[in-house]
Short mmCIF file of C-alpha atoms in Angstrom, two decimals:
data_model
loop_
_atom_site.label_atom_id
_atom_site.label_comp_id
_atom_site.label_asym_id
_atom_site.label_seq_id
_atom_site.Cartn_x
_atom_site.Cartn_y
_atom_site.Cartn_z
CA MET A 286 4.79 -28.80 -29.64
CA ALA A 287 8.08 -30.61 -30.30
CA SER A 288 8.86 -33.62 -28.15
CA MET A 289 12.11 -35.18 -26.92
CA ARG A 290 13.38 -38.27 -25.15
CA ALA A 291 14.12 -37.71 -21.49
CA ILE A 292 14.32 -39.51 -18.19
CA ARG A 293 11.65 -38.40 -15.74
CA ILE A 294 11.31 -40.40 -12.55
CA GLN A 295 7.83 -40.78 -11.06
CA GLY A 296 8.99 -41.64 -7.54
CA PHE A 297 12.06 -42.37 -5.46
CA GLY A 298 13.68 -45.78 -5.70
CA GLY A 299 16.54 -47.80 -7.10
CA PRO A 300 18.14 -47.45 -10.55
CA GLU A 301 15.13 -49.21 -12.05
CA VAL A 302 13.04 -46.02 -11.74
CA LEU A 303 15.17 -44.40 -14.48
CA LYS A 304 12.96 -44.82 -17.54
CA VAL A 305 13.09 -42.96 -20.85
CA SER A 306 9.85 -41.33 -21.95
CA SER A 307 8.68 -38.78 -24.51
CA VAL A 308 8.11 -35.31 -23.05
CA GLU A 309 7.59 -31.80 -24.36
CA ARG A 310 10.72 -29.94 -25.41
CA PRO A 311 11.09 -26.86 -23.17
CA THR A 312 11.42 -23.27 -24.38
CA PRO A 313 13.95 -20.89 -22.80
CA LYS A 314 12.77 -17.88 -20.81
CA PRO A 315 14.90 -14.79 -20.09
CA GLY A 316 18.06 -15.87 -18.28
CA GLN A 317 17.85 -19.40 -19.70
CA VAL A 318 19.43 -21.32 -22.58
CA LEU A 319 18.16 -24.47 -24.31
CA VAL A 320 21.02 -26.90 -24.93
CA GLN A 321 20.89 -29.92 -27.22
CA ILE A 322 22.59 -32.48 -25.00
CA LYS A 323 25.31 -34.61 -26.55
CA SER A 324 26.64 -36.06 -23.30
CA ALA A 325 25.40 -35.86 -19.70
CA GLY A 326 27.52 -36.41 -16.63
CA VAL A 327 26.44 -38.96 -14.01
CA ASN A 328 27.42 -37.95 -10.49
CA PRO A 329 27.03 -39.65 -7.09
CA VAL A 330 24.66 -36.85 -6.06
CA ASP A 331 22.27 -38.01 -8.81
CA THR A 332 21.96 -41.38 -7.08
CA TYR A 333 21.25 -39.68 -3.74
CA ILE A 334 18.46 -37.59 -5.29
CA ARG A 335 17.00 -40.61 -7.09
CA ALA A 336 16.89 -42.57 -3.84
CA GLY A 337 15.23 -39.73 -1.91
CA THR A 338 18.20 -39.08 0.38
CA PHE A 339 17.86 -35.31 -0.03
CA GLY A 340 14.18 -35.26 0.88
CA PRO A 341 10.96 -34.49 -1.00
CA ARG A 342 11.04 -33.38 -4.64
CA PRO A 343 8.27 -32.67 -7.14
CA PHE A 344 7.40 -35.46 -9.58
CA PRO A 345 7.90 -36.18 -12.39
CA LEU A 346 11.52 -35.32 -11.71
CA GLY A 347 14.39 -34.81 -14.16
CA LEU A 348 17.91 -35.77 -13.10
CA GLY A 349 21.37 -34.56 -14.07
CA GLY A 350 23.19 -31.26 -13.62
CA ASP A 351 26.27 -31.74 -15.82
CA ALA A 352 26.24 -31.87 -19.60
CA ALA A 353 27.84 -30.74 -22.84
CA GLY A 354 26.22 -30.02 -26.15
CA ILE A 355 25.18 -27.35 -28.63
CA VAL A 356 23.08 -24.28 -27.94
CA ALA A 357 19.70 -24.88 -29.58
CA ALA A 358 17.84 -21.72 -28.52
CA VAL A 359 18.32 -18.60 -26.43
CA ALA A 360 15.85 -16.15 -24.96
CA ASP A 361 15.31 -12.79 -26.61
CA GLY A 362 17.93 -10.26 -25.63
CA GLU A 363 20.75 -12.74 -24.98
CA LYS A 364 23.93 -11.44 -26.61
CA ASN A 365 26.80 -13.48 -25.16
CA ILE A 366 25.56 -16.96 -26.14
CA LYS A 367 24.37 -17.84 -29.62
CA VAL A 368 22.72 -20.81 -31.30
CA GLY A 369 25.30 -23.34 -32.49
CA ASP A 370 27.85 -22.65 -29.72
CA ARG A 371 29.60 -25.69 -28.22
CA VAL A 372 29.10 -25.44 -24.45
CA PHE A 373 29.26 -27.30 -21.17
CA THR A 374 26.89 -26.66 -18.30
CA CYS A 375 26.83 -27.19 -14.57
CA GLU A 376 23.79 -26.66 -12.38
CA GLY A 377 24.52 -29.08 -9.58
CA PRO A 378 21.67 -30.98 -7.88
CA GLY A 379 18.40 -29.19 -8.49
CA PRO A 380 18.51 -28.45 -12.25
CA LEU A 381 15.72 -26.69 -14.13
CA THR A 382 14.81 -29.71 -16.26
CA GLY A 383 17.63 -32.24 -15.83
CA THR A 384 20.31 -33.12 -18.35
CA TYR A 385 19.36 -36.79 -18.76
CA ALA A 386 17.51 -35.71 -21.91
CA GLU A 387 17.93 -34.75 -25.55
CA TYR A 388 17.43 -31.08 -24.59
CA ALA A 389 17.75 -29.25 -21.29
CA LEU A 390 17.08 -25.77 -19.97
CA VAL A 391 20.00 -24.26 -18.05
CA PRO A 392 20.53 -20.81 -16.51
CA THR A 393 22.71 -18.49 -18.57
CA ARG A 394 25.20 -18.20 -15.67
CA ALA A 395 25.75 -21.99 -15.82
CA VAL A 396 26.75 -22.08 -19.51
CA PHE A 397 30.46 -22.08 -20.39
CA PRO A 398 32.27 -22.33 -23.76
CA LEU A 399 33.55 -25.80 -24.64
CA PRO A 400 36.78 -25.65 -26.67
CA ASP A 401 37.21 -27.89 -29.71
CA SER A 402 40.11 -29.60 -27.90
CA LEU A 403 37.63 -31.37 -25.60
CA THR A 404 35.01 -33.92 -26.62
CA PHE A 405 31.39 -33.62 -25.51
CA SER A 406 31.94 -36.48 -23.05
CA GLN A 407 34.89 -34.61 -21.57
CA GLY A 408 32.75 -31.49 -21.42
CA ALA A 409 30.13 -33.38 -19.43
CA ALA A 410 32.88 -34.32 -16.95
CA LEU A 411 33.88 -30.72 -16.21
CA GLY A 412 31.17 -29.09 -14.13
CA ILE A 413 30.39 -30.78 -10.84
CA PRO A 414 33.71 -32.69 -10.47
CA TYR A 415 36.06 -29.77 -11.19
CA LEU A 416 34.00 -27.06 -9.53
CA THR A 417 33.56 -29.26 -6.43
CA ALA A 418 37.31 -29.88 -6.32
CA LEU A 419 38.02 -26.17 -6.78
CA ARG A 420 35.49 -25.09 -4.15
CA SER A 421 36.99 -27.63 -1.74
CA LEU A 422 40.56 -26.48 -2.34
CA ILE A 423 40.05 -22.73 -2.69
CA ILE A 424 36.99 -21.80 -0.63
CA LYS A 425 36.86 -24.47 2.08
CA ALA A 426 40.53 -25.44 2.59
CA LYS A 427 42.13 -22.15 1.53
CA SER A 428 44.97 -24.19 0.04
CA LYS A 429 48.40 -22.73 -0.62
CA PRO A 430 50.89 -23.80 -3.31
CA HIS A 431 53.54 -25.09 -0.87
CA GLU A 432 51.18 -27.27 1.16
CA THR A 433 50.76 -31.05 1.31
CA LEU A 434 47.49 -32.49 0.01
CA LEU A 435 46.03 -35.97 0.49
CA VAL A 436 43.23 -36.91 -1.90
CA HIS A 437 41.69 -39.88 -0.12
CA GLY A 438 40.02 -41.76 -2.97
CA ALA A 439 41.62 -39.95 -5.87
CA SER A 440 40.72 -42.04 -8.91
CA GLY A 441 37.14 -40.83 -9.29
CA ALA A 442 36.18 -37.72 -11.25
CA VAL A 443 36.46 -35.27 -8.33
CA GLY A 444 39.69 -36.83 -7.07
CA LEU A 445 41.36 -36.68 -10.47
CA ALA A 446 40.23 -33.08 -10.88
CA ALA A 447 41.79 -32.22 -7.51
CA CYS A 448 45.07 -33.94 -8.42
CA GLN A 449 45.30 -32.07 -11.71
CA VAL A 450 44.59 -28.58 -10.42
CA ALA A 451 46.48 -28.88 -7.11
CA SER A 452 49.63 -30.20 -8.78
CA SER A 453 49.45 -27.34 -11.32
CA TRP A 454 49.47 -24.89 -8.39
CA GLY A 455 52.59 -26.47 -6.90
CA MET A 456 51.00 -28.42 -4.03
CA LYS A 457 52.64 -31.70 -3.02
CA VAL A 458 49.91 -34.19 -3.89
CA PHE A 459 49.45 -37.64 -2.35
CA GLY A 460 46.62 -39.85 -3.63
CA THR A 461 44.99 -43.18 -2.82
CA ALA A 462 43.11 -45.65 -5.00
CA GLY A 463 41.92 -49.24 -4.69
CA THR A 464 43.36 -50.81 -7.85
CA ASP A 465 46.65 -50.86 -9.74
CA ASP A 466 44.95 -49.14 -12.69
CA GLY A 467 43.64 -46.46 -10.37
CA LEU A 468 47.08 -45.89 -8.88
CA GLN A 469 48.62 -45.48 -12.33
CA LEU A 470 45.81 -43.11 -13.31
CA ILE A 471 46.19 -40.74 -10.36
CA LYS A 472 49.97 -40.71 -10.75
CA ALA A 473 49.55 -39.75 -14.40
CA ASN A 474 47.22 -36.93 -13.34
CA GLY A 475 49.41 -35.13 -10.84
CA ALA A 476 49.80 -37.22 -7.68
CA GLY A 477 53.49 -37.34 -6.75
CA ALA A 478 53.02 -40.30 -4.40
CA VAL A 479 50.28 -42.96 -4.57
CA PHE A 480 49.01 -45.56 -2.10
CA ASN A 481 46.59 -48.48 -2.35
CA HIS A 482 43.96 -47.98 0.34
CA ARG A 483 43.21 -51.71 0.25
CA ASP A 484 46.70 -52.43 1.57
CA LYS A 485 46.33 -53.08 5.30
CA ASN A 486 49.50 -51.09 5.97
CA TYR A 487 48.70 -48.10 3.75
CA VAL A 488 48.00 -45.72 6.65
CA GLN A 489 51.45 -46.36 8.10
CA LYS A 490 52.97 -45.89 4.67
CA LEU A 491 51.15 -42.56 4.31
CA ARG A 492 52.37 -41.49 7.73
CA GLU A 493 55.97 -42.33 6.86
CA ALA A 494 55.73 -40.61 3.48
CA VAL A 495 54.33 -37.31 4.77
CA GLY A 496 56.52 -37.18 7.85
CA GLU A 497 55.82 -35.61 11.24
CA HIS A 498 54.24 -32.49 9.73
CA GLY A 499 51.18 -34.35 8.42
CA PHE A 500 48.82 -33.28 5.66
CA ASP A 501 47.82 -29.64 5.48
CA VAL A 502 44.75 -30.44 3.39
CA ILE A 503 42.80 -33.68 2.99
CA LEU A 504 39.96 -34.19 0.51
CA GLU A 505 37.81 -37.11 1.65
CA MET A 506 35.54 -39.10 -0.69
CA VAL A 507 34.34 -41.82 1.73
CA ALA A 508 34.19 -40.15 5.13
CA ASN A 509 32.30 -42.94 6.86
CA HIS A 510 35.35 -45.19 6.41
CA ASN A 511 38.22 -42.74 6.51
CA LEU A 512 37.48 -39.69 8.65
CA GLY A 513 39.15 -41.19 11.71
CA VAL A 514 42.31 -41.86 9.71
CA ASP A 515 42.18 -38.37 8.20
CA VAL A 516 42.07 -36.67 11.60
CA GLU A 517 45.11 -38.65 12.71
CA LEU A 518 47.08 -37.85 9.54
CA ALA A 519 46.24 -34.14 9.47
CA ALA A 520 48.83 -31.49 10.29
CA VAL A 521 48.44 -28.87 13.00
CA ASP A 522 45.79 -26.48 11.65
CA GLY A 523 45.02 -29.11 8.99
CA ARG A 524 41.81 -28.79 6.97
CA ILE A 525 39.73 -31.82 6.03
CA VAL A 526 37.01 -31.37 3.41
CA VAL A 527 34.34 -34.06 3.24
CA ILE A 528 33.16 -34.51 -0.35
CA GLY A 529 31.46 -37.90 -0.06
CA SER A 530 30.16 -40.34 2.54
CA HIS A 531 27.97 -43.43 2.65
CA GLY A 532 27.06 -43.68 6.33
CA GLU A 533 28.04 -42.68 9.85
CA ALA A 534 31.66 -41.82 10.67
CA LYS A 535 33.49 -42.58 13.91
CA PHE A 536 36.64 -40.75 14.98
CA GLU A 537 38.46 -39.55 18.07
CA PRO A 538 37.71 -35.81 18.61
CA PHE A 539 40.83 -35.48 20.77
CA HIS A 540 42.97 -35.54 17.62
CA MET A 541 40.98 -32.60 16.27
CA MET A 542 41.42 -30.69 19.50
CA GLY A 543 45.12 -31.38 19.93
CA LYS A 544 46.00 -30.24 16.41
CA GLU A 545 43.13 -27.77 15.93
CA VAL A 546 42.00 -29.62 12.84
CA THR A 547 39.04 -28.23 10.90
CA VAL A 548 36.52 -30.58 9.24
CA ALA A 549 34.19 -29.03 6.67
CA GLY A 550 31.60 -30.43 4.31
CA VAL A 551 31.20 -29.18 0.75
CA MET A 552 28.08 -28.95 -1.41
CA LEU A 553 28.41 -27.05 -4.66
CA PRO A 554 24.88 -25.51 -4.75
CA HIS A 555 25.69 -23.54 -1.59
CA SER A 556 28.24 -21.48 -3.52
CA THR A 557 27.61 -17.76 -3.47
CA ASP A 558 27.66 -15.77 -6.71
CA GLU A 559 31.17 -14.54 -5.84
CA GLU A 560 32.40 -18.06 -5.08
CA TRP A 561 30.86 -19.27 -8.33
CA ARG A 562 32.74 -16.53 -10.17
CA ILE A 563 36.05 -17.45 -8.50
CA ILE A 564 35.91 -21.19 -9.09
CA GLY A 565 34.42 -20.78 -12.58
CA ALA A 566 37.26 -18.47 -13.59
CA GLU A 567 39.82 -20.91 -12.20
CA LEU A 568 38.24 -23.77 -14.16
CA VAL A 569 38.32 -21.83 -17.43
CA LYS A 570 41.94 -20.88 -16.68
CA GLY A 571 42.81 -24.55 -16.19
CA ILE A 572 41.08 -25.56 -19.43
CA ASN A 573 42.92 -22.89 -21.40
CA SER A 574 46.29 -23.81 -19.87
CA GLY A 575 45.82 -27.52 -20.52
CA HIS A 576 45.99 -28.53 -16.85
CA VAL A 577 42.35 -29.61 -16.89
CA ARG A 578 42.08 -32.94 -18.68
CA PRO A 579 38.82 -34.80 -17.88
CA VAL A 580 39.17 -38.59 -17.74
CA ILE A 581 36.22 -40.69 -18.94
CA ASP A 582 35.73 -44.11 -17.38
CA GLN A 583 32.54 -45.42 -19.02
CA GLU A 584 29.93 -44.18 -21.51
CA PHE A 585 26.32 -45.40 -21.54
CA PRO A 586 23.46 -44.53 -23.90
CA LEU A 587 20.50 -42.73 -22.30
CA GLU A 588 18.47 -45.96 -22.18
CA LYS A 589 21.21 -47.53 -20.03
CA ALA A 590 20.95 -44.91 -17.28
CA PRO A 591 20.11 -47.59 -14.65
CA GLU A 592 23.39 -49.37 -15.46
CA ALA A 593 25.22 -46.03 -15.26
CA HIS A 594 23.84 -45.45 -11.76
CA GLU A 595 24.87 -48.94 -10.72
CA ALA A 596 28.38 -48.21 -12.01
CA VAL A 597 28.56 -44.98 -9.99
CA ILE A 598 27.44 -46.77 -6.83
CA GLN A 599 30.08 -49.46 -7.36
CA HIS A 600 32.76 -46.82 -7.99
CA THR A 601 33.72 -46.54 -4.32
CA GLY A 602 36.34 -49.26 -4.61
CA GLY A 603 37.75 -48.77 -8.08
CA SER A 604 36.97 -45.45 -9.68
CA LYS A 605 38.73 -44.57 -12.92
CA GLY A 606 37.26 -41.23 -13.92
CA LYS A 607 33.83 -39.99 -14.98
CA ILE A 608 30.74 -41.92 -16.07
CA VAL A 609 28.62 -40.23 -18.73
CA LEU A 610 25.45 -40.77 -20.75
CA THR A 611 25.64 -40.21 -24.50
CA LEU A 612 22.80 -39.02 -26.71
#
């Protein structure tokens, strides 16, 4: 049997458990596609799985749910995908084999065409970030074009995706970042007003900028630090969607009651087939229109996966787009 290089962790732990080994190349079954991976996306959820945050998993365990590459094999009877196609994939946490590898099995429903206008690294930055942003905005927040949006921590991959798509819909987008480079980046990607969340007065500045109405929708990347602020800044009937958190959050529930604010979490794998169809179609629409423009922060070779995980963990203060592995 043919072999391939892949990362398979033997137990939970820190980034040091990410080791490249030689494993058997998988063969697609009906409903599956084998993709030769050219670039794999590294997402915060990968670090949670690696550390055991999401509970028991079978070992050895492959990581990675985002990737882009070339179709290497399809199961008999598959007519819509052919060998040689440029594609990107998105499985979310819980992939069939993991995309931190030279080849990966992915379900047919999770394979999308990658246009020549995007690089493989950009393709690896599409799935989880953009579909999470779209599920947050469309399914969870039920956003409308005229509404105000605060992306709290906007310079990471999901935040930039949200800025791009929301601004293309006509939403009034406000974004925060922790560095001057990050502020310039989110402004260039659709945020009409930007604020440095390391400025001790940034909350007051946000309040003055949005006015008495408050924010109709808030996407929150670090809820343990910011949820209390979000509840205060939200409009009446405001919707806060929690996309990321690194610990316990403290906030005053009275502000939720007084303004009837809704706080919802989002986790892409919980999407129904219909939701998957809706957000997938919107993503393809954005790619074709040019509104979707993935931003790559850093690229690491497969052997440097531990460093890539460290970079993702450190991203909370100064994100500048997506981190990917190249093969």
